[in-house]
Tab-separated table of C-alpha atoms in Angstrom:
chain	number	residue	atom	x	y	z
A	1	MET	CA	-29.628	-81.230	9.267
A	2	ARG	CA	-27.928	-82.418	12.467
A	3	VAL	CA	-29.340	-85.686	13.789
A	4	VAL	CA	-28.755	-88.492	16.220
A	5	LEU	CA	-29.359	-92.057	15.031
A	6	ARG	CA	-29.628	-94.911	17.531
A	7	TYR	CA	-28.819	-98.243	15.921
A	8	ARG	CA	-28.152	-101.874	16.781
A	9	ILE	CA	-24.622	-103.288	16.821
A	10	ASP	CA	-23.239	-106.781	17.420
A	11	ARG	CA	-22.663	-107.239	21.160
A	12	ARG	CA	-19.940	-109.817	20.534
A	13	THR	CA	-17.743	-107.307	18.707
A	14	SER	CA	-18.678	-104.271	20.808
A	15	PRO	CA	-15.857	-103.106	23.121
A	16	HIS	CA	-18.154	-102.970	26.158
A	17	GLY	CA	-20.817	-105.512	25.206
A	18	GLU	CA	-23.498	-102.964	24.303
A	19	GLY	CA	-26.220	-103.761	21.800
A	20	MET	CA	-26.849	-100.156	20.677
A	21	THR	CA	-24.819	-97.102	19.757
A	22	ASP	CA	-25.445	-93.591	18.420
A	23	ALA	CA	-24.258	-91.604	15.423
A	24	LEU	CA	-24.386	-87.835	16.012
A	25	GLY	CA	-23.760	-85.462	13.139
A	26	VAL	CA	-25.012	-84.123	9.838
A	27	ILE	CA	-26.688	-86.372	7.272
A	28	GLU	CA	-24.233	-86.621	4.391
A	29	ALA	CA	-26.091	-89.130	2.199
A	30	ALA	CA	-29.163	-91.347	2.323
A	31	ASP	CA	-30.649	-93.989	0.069
A	32	GLU	CA	-33.158	-96.786	0.509
A	33	ASP	CA	-30.543	-99.029	2.184
A	34	SER	CA	-28.447	-96.743	4.382
A	35	VAL	CA	-27.828	-93.327	5.910
A	36	THR	CA	-24.366	-91.779	6.170
A	37	VAL	CA	-23.820	-89.361	9.045
A	38	ALA	CA	-20.767	-87.066	9.085
A	39	THR	CA	-19.590	-87.403	12.700
A	40	ARG	CA	-16.568	-85.831	14.415
A	41	ARG	CA	-14.705	-89.105	13.853
A	42	GLY	CA	-15.592	-89.270	10.165
A	43	PRO	CA	-18.454	-90.666	8.107
A	44	ASP	CA	-20.598	-93.365	9.738
A	45	ARG	CA	-22.680	-95.431	7.286
A	46	VAL	CA	-25.648	-97.059	9.029
A	47	LEU	CA	-27.935	-99.625	7.424
A	48	ARG	CA	-31.542	-98.433	7.704
A	49	GLY	CA	-32.684	-101.829	8.995
A	50	LEU	CA	-30.485	-101.389	12.093
A	51	VAL	CA	-31.817	-97.919	13.015
A	52	THR	CA	-34.155	-98.025	16.023
A	53	ALA	CA	-34.624	-94.264	16.544
A	54	ALA	CA	-33.701	-91.004	14.838
A	55	ARG	CA	-34.333	-87.377	15.670
A	56	PRO	CA	-33.076	-83.934	14.792
A	57	VAL	CA	-30.879	-82.230	17.364
A	58	PRO	CA	-29.875	-78.583	17.737
A	59	ALA	CA	-26.508	-77.289	16.626
A	60	PRO	CA	-23.744	-77.621	19.208
A	61	PRO	CA	-23.418	-74.677	21.591
A	62	GLN	CA	-21.022	-71.945	20.553
A	63	ARG	CA	-17.983	-71.731	22.789
A	64	PRO	CA	-17.068	-68.248	23.963
A	65	ARG	CA	-14.063	-66.819	22.167
A	66	ARG	CA	-10.956	-66.440	24.256
A	67	THR	CA	-9.218	-63.115	24.287
A	68	GLY	CA	-5.450	-63.301	23.849
A	69	HIS	CA	-3.123	-61.984	26.528
C-alpha cells in the first residue's frame, strides 16, 4: 500500500528549520515502535510516536511511453 506519513523532526538539525516532513512510498515493515516506508531515496524508518498524520495515496501517474525515432 502506498502511503504518505507526516512526522515531526528536530528543527535544529533540519536544513530549512522545518518541524515536519513527509515520507511517501510503500510500507515495507511495521511494528509497535516504527514504520518503514520504501521511498525513492531508500527506506525511511519513522518512529510511530513522531507520526502526526498518515493516509493512503494513489499510485503515481503512468508516464506516456515515448516512441523512438
